[in-house]
Coordinates of C-alpha atoms and ligand atoms in Angstrom, one line a residue:
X1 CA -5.5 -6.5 1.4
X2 CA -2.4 -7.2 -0.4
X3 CA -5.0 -9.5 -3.2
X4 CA -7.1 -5.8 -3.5
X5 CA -3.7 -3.7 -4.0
X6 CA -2.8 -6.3 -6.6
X7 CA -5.6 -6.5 -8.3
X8 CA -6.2 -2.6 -8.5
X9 CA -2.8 -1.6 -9.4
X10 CA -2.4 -5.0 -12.2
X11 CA -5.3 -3.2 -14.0
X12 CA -3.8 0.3 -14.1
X13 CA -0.7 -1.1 -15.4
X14 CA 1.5 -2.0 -12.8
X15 CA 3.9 -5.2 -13.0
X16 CA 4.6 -6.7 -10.4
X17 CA 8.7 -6.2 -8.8
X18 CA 10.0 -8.5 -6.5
X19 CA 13.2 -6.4 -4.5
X20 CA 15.4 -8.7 -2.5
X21 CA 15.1 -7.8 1.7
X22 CA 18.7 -6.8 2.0
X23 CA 21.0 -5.3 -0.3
X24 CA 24.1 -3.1 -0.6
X25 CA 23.5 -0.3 2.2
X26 CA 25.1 2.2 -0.2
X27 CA 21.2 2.1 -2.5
X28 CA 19.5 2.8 0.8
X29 CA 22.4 5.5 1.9
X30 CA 22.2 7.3 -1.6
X31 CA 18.6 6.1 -2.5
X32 CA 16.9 7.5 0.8
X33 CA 19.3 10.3 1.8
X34 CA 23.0 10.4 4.1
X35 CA 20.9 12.7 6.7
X36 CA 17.1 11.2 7.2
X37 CA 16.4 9.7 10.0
X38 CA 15.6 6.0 8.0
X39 CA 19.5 5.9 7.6
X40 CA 21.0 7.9 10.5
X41 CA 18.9 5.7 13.1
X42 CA 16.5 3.5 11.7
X43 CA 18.4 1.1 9.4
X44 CA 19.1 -2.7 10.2
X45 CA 22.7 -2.7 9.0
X46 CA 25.2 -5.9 9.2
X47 CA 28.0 -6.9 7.8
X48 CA 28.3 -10.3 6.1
X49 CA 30.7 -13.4 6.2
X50 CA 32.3 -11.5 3.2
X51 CA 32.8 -8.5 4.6
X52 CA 29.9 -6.6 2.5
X53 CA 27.9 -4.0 4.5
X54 CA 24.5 -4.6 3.7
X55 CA 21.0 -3.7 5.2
X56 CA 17.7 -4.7 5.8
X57 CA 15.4 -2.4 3.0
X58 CA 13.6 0.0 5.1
X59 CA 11.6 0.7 2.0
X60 CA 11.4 -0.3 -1.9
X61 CA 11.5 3.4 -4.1
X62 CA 15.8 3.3 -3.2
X63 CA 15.7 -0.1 -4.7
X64 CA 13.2 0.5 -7.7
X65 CA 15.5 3.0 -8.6
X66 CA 18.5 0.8 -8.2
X67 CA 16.9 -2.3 -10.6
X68 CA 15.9 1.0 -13.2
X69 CA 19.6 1.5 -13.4
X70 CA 20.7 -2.3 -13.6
X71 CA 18.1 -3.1 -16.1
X72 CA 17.0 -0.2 -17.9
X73 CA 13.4 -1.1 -18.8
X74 CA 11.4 0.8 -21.6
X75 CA 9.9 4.3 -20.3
X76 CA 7.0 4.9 -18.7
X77 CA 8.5 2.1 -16.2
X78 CA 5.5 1.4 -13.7
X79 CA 5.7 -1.2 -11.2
X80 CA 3.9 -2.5 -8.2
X81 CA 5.3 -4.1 -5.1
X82 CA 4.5 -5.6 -1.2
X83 CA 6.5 -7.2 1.3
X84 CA 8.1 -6.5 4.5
X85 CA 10.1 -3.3 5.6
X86 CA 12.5 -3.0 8.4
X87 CA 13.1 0.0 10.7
X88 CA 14.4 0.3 14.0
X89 CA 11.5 2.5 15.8
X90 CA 9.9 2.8 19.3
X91 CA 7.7 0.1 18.6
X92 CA 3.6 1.1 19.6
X93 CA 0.5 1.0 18.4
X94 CA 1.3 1.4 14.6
X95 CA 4.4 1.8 14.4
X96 CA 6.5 -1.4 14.1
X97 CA 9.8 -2.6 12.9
X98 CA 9.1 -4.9 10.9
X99 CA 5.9 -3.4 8.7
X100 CA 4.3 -4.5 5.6
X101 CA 3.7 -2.3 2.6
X102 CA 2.0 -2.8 -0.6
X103 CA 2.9 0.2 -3.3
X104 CA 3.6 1.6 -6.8
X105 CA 6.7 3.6 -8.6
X106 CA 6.1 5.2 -12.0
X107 CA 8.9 6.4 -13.9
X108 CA 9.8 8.2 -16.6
X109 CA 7.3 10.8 -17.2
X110 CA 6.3 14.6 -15.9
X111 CA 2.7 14.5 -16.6
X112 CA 0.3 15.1 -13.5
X113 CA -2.2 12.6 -14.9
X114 CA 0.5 10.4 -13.7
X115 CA 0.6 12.2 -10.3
X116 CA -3.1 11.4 -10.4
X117 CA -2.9 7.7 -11.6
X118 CA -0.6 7.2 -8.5
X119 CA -2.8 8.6 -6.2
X120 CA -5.8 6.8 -7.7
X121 CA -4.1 3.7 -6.6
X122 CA -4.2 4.3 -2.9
X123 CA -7.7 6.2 -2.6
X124 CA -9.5 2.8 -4.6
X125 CA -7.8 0.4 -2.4
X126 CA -8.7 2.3 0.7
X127 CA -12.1 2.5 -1.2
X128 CA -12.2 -1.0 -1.8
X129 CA -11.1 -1.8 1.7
X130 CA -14.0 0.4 3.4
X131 CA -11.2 2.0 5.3
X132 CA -13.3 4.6 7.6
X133 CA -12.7 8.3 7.5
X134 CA -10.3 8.6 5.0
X135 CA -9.0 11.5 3.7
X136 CA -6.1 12.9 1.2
X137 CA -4.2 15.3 1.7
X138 CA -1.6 16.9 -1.1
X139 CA 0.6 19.3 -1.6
X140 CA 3.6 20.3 -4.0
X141 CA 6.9 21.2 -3.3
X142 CA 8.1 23.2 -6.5
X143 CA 11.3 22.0 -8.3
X144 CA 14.6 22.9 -7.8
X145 CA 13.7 26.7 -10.1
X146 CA 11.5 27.9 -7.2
X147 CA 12.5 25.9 -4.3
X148 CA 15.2 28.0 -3.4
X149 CA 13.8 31.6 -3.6
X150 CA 10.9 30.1 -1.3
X151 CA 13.5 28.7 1.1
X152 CA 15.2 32.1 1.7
X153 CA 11.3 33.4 2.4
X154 CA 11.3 30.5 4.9
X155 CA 14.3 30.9 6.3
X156 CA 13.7 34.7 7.1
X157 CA 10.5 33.9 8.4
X158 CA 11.9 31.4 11.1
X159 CA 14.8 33.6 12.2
X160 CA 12.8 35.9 13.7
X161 CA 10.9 33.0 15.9
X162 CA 13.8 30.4 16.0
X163 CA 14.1 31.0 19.8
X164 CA 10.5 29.8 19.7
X165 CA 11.1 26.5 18.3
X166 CA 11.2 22.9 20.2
X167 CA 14.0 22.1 21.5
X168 CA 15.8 20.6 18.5
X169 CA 14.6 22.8 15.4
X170 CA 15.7 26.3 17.7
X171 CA 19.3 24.7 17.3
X172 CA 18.8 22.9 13.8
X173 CA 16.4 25.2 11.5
X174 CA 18.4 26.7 8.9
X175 CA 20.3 23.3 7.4
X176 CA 16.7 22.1 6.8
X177 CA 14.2 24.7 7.3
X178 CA 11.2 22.4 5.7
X179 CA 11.4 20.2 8.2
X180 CA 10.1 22.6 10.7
X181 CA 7.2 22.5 8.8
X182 CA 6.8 19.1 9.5
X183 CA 7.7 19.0 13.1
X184 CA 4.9 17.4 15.4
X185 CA 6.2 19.5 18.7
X186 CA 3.2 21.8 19.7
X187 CA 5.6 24.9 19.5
X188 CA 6.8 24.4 15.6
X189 CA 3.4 24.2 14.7
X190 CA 2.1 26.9 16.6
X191 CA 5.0 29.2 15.4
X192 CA 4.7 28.0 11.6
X193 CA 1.1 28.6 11.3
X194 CA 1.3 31.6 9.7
X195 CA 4.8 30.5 7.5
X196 CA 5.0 31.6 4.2
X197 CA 3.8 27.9 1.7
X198 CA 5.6 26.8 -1.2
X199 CA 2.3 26.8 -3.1
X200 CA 1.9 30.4 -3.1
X201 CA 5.6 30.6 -4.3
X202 CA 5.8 28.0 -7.7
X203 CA 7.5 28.8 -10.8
X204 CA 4.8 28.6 -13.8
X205 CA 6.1 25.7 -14.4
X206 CA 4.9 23.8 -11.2
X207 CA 2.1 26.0 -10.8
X208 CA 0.9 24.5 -14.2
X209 CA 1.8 21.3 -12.5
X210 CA -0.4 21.3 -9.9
X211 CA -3.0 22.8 -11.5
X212 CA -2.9 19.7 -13.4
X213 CA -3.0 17.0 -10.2
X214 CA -5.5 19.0 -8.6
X215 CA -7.7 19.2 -12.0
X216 CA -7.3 15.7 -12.4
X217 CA -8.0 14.2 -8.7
X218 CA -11.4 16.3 -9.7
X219 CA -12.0 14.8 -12.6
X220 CA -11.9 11.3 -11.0
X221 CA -14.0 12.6 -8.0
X222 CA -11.0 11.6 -5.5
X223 CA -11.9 14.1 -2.7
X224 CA -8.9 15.8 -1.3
X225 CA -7.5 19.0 1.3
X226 CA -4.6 20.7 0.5
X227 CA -1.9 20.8 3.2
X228 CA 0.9 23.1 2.8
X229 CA 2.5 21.6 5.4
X230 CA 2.7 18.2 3.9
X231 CA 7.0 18.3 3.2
X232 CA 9.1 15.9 2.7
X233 CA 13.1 16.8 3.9
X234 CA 15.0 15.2 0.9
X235 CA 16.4 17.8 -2.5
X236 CA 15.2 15.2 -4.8
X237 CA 11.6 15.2 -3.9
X238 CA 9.7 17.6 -5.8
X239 CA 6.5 19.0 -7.1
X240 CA 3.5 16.5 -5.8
X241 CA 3.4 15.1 -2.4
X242 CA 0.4 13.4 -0.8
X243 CA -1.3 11.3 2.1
X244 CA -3.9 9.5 3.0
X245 CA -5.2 9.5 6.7
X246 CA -7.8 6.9 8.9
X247 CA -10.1 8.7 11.3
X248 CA -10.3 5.4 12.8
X249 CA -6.4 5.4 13.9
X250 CA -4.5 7.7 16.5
X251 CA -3.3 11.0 15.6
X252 CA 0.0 10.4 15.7
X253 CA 0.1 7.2 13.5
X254 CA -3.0 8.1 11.4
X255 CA -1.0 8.1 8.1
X256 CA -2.0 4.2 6.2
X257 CA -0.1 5.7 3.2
X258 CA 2.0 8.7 1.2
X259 CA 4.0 9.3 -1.3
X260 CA 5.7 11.8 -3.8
X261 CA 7.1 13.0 -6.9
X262 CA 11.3 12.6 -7.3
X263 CA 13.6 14.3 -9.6
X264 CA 16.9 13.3 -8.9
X265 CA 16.5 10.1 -7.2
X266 CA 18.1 7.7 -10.3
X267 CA 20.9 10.8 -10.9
X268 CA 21.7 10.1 -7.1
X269 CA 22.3 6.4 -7.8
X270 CA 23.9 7.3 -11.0
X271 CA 21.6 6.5 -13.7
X272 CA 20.4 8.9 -16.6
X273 CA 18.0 12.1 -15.3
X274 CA 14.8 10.3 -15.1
X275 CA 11.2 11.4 -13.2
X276 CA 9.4 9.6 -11.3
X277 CA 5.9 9.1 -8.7
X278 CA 5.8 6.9 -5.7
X279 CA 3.4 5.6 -3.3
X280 CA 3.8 3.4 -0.6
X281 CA 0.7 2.1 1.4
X282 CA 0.8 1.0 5.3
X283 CA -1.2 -2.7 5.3
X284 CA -0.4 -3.2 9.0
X285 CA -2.2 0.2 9.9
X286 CA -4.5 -0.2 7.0
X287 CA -5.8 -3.6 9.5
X288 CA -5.8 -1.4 12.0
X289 CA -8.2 0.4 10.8
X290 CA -10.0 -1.5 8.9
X291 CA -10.1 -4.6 11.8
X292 CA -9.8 -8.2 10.9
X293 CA -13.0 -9.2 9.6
X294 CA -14.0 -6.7 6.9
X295 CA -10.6 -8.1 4.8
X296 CA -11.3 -11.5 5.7
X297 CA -10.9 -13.8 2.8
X298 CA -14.2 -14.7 1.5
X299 CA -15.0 -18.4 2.1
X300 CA -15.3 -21.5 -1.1
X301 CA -17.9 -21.5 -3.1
X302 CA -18.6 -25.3 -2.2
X303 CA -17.6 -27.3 0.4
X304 CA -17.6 -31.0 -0.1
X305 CA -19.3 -33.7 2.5
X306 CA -17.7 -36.5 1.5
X307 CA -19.3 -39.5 4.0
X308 CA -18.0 -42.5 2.0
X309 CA -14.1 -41.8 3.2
X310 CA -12.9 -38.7 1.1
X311 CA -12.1 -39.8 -2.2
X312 CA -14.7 -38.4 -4.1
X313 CA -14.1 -35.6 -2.2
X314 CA -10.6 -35.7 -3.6
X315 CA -11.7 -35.5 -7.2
X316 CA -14.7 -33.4 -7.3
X317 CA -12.8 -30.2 -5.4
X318 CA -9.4 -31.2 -7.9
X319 CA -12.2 -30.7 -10.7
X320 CA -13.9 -27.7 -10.0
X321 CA -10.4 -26.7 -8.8
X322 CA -9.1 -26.8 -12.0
X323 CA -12.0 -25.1 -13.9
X324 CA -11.1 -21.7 -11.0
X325 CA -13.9 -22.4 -8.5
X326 CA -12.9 -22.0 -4.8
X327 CA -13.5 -25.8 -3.3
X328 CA -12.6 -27.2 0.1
X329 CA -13.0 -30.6 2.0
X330 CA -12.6 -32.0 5.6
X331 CA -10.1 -34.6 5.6
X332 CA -10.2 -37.9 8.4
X333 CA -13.5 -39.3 7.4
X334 CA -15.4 -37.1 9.7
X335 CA -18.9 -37.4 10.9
X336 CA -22.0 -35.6 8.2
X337 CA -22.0 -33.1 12.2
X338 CA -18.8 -32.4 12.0
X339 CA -17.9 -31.8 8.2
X340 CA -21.1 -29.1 8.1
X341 CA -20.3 -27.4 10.9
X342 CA -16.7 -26.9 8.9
X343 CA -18.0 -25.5 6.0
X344 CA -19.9 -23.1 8.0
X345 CA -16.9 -22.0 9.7
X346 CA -14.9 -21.6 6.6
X347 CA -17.7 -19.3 5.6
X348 CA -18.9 -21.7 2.3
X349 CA -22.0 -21.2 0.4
X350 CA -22.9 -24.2 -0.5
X351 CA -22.3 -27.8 0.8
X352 CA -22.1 -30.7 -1.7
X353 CA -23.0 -33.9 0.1
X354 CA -21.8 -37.4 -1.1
X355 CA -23.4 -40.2 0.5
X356 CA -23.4 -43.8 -0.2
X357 CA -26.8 -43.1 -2.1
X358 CA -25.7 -40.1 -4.0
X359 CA -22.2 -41.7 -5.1
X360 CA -24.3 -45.0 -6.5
X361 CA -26.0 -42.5 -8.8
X362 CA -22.9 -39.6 -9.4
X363 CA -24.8 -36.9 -7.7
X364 CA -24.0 -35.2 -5.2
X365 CA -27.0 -33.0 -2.8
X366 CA -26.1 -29.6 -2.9
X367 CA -27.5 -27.2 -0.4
X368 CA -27.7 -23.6 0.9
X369 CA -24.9 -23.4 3.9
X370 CA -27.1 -20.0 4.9
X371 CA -30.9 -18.5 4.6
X372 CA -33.6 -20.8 3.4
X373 CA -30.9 -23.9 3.7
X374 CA -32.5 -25.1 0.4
X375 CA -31.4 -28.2 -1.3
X376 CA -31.5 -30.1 -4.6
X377 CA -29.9 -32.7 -6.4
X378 CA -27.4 -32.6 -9.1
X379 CA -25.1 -34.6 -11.6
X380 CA -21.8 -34.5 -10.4
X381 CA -20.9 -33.9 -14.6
X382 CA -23.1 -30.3 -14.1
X383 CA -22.1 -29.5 -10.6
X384 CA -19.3 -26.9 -11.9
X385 CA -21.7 -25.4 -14.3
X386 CA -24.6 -25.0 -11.7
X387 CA -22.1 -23.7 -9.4
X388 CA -20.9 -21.3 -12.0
X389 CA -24.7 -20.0 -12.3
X390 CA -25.0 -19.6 -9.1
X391 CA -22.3 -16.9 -9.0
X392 CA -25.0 -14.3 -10.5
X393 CA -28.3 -15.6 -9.6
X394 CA -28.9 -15.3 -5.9
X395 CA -32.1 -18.2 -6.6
X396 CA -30.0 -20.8 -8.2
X397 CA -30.5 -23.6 -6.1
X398 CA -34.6 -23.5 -6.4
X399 CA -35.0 -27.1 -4.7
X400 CA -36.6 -28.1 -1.9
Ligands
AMP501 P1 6.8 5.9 4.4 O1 7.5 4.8 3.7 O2 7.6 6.4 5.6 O3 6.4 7.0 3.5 O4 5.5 5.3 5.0 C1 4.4 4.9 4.2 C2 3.4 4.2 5.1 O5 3.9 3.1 5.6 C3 2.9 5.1 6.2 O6 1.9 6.0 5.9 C4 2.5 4.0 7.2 O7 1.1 3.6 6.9 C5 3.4 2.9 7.0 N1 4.5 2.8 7.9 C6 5.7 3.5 7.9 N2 6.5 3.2 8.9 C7 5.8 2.3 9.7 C8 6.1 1.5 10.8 N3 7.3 1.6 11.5 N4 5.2 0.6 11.3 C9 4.0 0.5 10.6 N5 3.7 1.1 9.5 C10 4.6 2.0 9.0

């Protein structure tokens, strides 16, 4: 999974960024907001033998924006990233604390084809992943021009139901009334059903905006609902915010991935005023979802039977490793038996058989590990090139 995110986010553009696992809790603190939960309760914070306070990332976007500052690449700045994040949950199905994500930060530019582009990276890998059930779900947030006339809308709207809110938001709904919204308690959404949406109050500007993502997600046939509901709690977040849900995962941890536009995420850390798009994908629920075996690393292309004691072995897989085709071996001078049935475990498609007979004449029998278990002799010299051919012609082998 993280090979496919790789691959699909190296050809859009996206170098990869390697952000350290722990780092100065102040990028976290300013990076992913004083009052979210991630920092009030779910950060891994220490202090070190010198004293520093320091935490375990709980995601990368703080600290993309922090290495922006530091080093000040060239605009538009678009990076890709996986590894480990840490947050102290109730562990269950889905939700860990220590969870793998694979994602993407753009910076530097306004324009929704960028929104799109970001977007575009999580619906192909699902795509590519066969994740079932999928669906996208986006929603904007206006800037910081319309947000507040829409807030006092909201905030009018709730007052007259606030009694009527779970437990926490009846005490707690006018500091943040968005997160209301995106309360899961069955009586915040049942009284915010009929709230008043920040869609239906954006400036021109980010109604043009949207107009834009939503134009654009057409244009590349990425299928998606809109879900005014879909807010995230921080200032700087604005305009575009999105997520992909798995029909084959629980409700409540059905989200493999999100993201959002940010405004003034770098100005927090104090860098220059600088846009940016983010999207963070969810590998441990994307296997969830997906199960173990569709992912599964396909197996070599050849797997060498080497029954004269494994050194030509040795050099025909360090040959055809060296000209990119996937080889494996047995090693311990095992039985013909035993070798075979590891190249069918390991899922080869072809076994190349050294005996006695076939090293006197540098040959090596090369034959079908499934279907008509066909074989046929070749050179060891043209084993890479018929190995090669045998990439795009289903018949290649043709022996016996
Ligand atoms: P976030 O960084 O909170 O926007 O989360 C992005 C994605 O990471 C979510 O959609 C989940 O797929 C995944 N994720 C977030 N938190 C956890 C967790 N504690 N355990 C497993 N996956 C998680």
């Amino acid at each position: 999974m993280v090979a496919t995110f790789d691959r699909i986010a190296r050809n859009s553009g996206y170098g990869l960024l390697v952000t350290p696992l722990f780092e100065d809790i102040g990028v976290f603190v300013r990076g992913v907001g004083e009052h979210t939960d991630v920092v009030t309760k779910e950060m891994y914070d220490f202090s070190d033998k010198g004293g520093r306070h320091i935490a375990l990332r709980p995601e990368v976007t703080a600290q993309v924006a922090r290495a922006f500052i530091q080093h000040r690449p060239l605009l538009p700045w678009k990076v890709r990233y996986g590894g480990p994040q840490f947050r102290y949950e109730r562990p269950q199905a889905g939700r860990y604390r220590q969870f793998f994500q694979v994602g993407a930060e753009a910076l530097g530019s306004e324009d929704p084809d960028l929104d799109v582009e970001v977007i575009a990276l999580g619906w192909d890998l699902c795509e590519s992943l066969a994740v079932s059930g999928v669906k996208l779900w986006v929603n904007s947030l206006g800037d910081k021009h319309c947000r507040g006339k829409y807030r006092e809308v909201l905030v009018a709207f709730l007052a007259e139901r606030a009694g009527s809110l779970c437990a926490e938001h009846s005490k707690r709904w006018e500091s943040n009334p968005l997160r209301v919204l995106d309360c899961k308690k069955p009586e915040c959404k049942s009284e915010t059903a009929a709230a008043p949406w920040q869609i239906d109050h954006l400036c021109p500007e980010c109604e043009s905006h949207w107009s834009g993502v939503r134009s654009g997600l057409d244009d590349l046939e990425i299928p998606y609902e809109i879900l005014p509901r879909l807010v995230r709690g921080l200032d700087y977040y604005t305009r575009t915010t999105f997520e992909f849900t798995s029909s084959a995962l629980d409700g409540a941890q059905n989200a493999v991935g999100g993201g959002g536009r940010y405004g003034g995420l770098i100005e927090s850390l104090g860098g220059p005023p600088t846009p940016g798009i983010g999207l963070s994908m969810g590998v441990d629920r994307l296997m969830l979802a997906v199960g173990p075996d569709a992912s599964g690393p396909r197996g070599p292309e050849v797997f060498v039977v080497d029954l004269t004691g494994g050194g030509h072995a040795r050099r025909i897989c360090g040959a055809l490793r060296r000209q990119g085709i996937a080889a494996e071996r047995a090693f311990d001078a095992r039985s013909l038996k035993a070798q075979l049935r590891s190249a069918d475990r390991v899922g080869a498609r072809f076994a190349a058989i050294v005996g006695e007979a076939e090293a006197a004449r540098s040959v090596v029998t090369l034959r079908e590990m499934e279907g008509e278990r066909r074989q046929v002799e070749v050179a060891v010299a043209d084993l890479a090139a018929k190995l090669v051919e045998a990439r795009s012609a289903p018949d290649a082998v043709g022996g016996s």
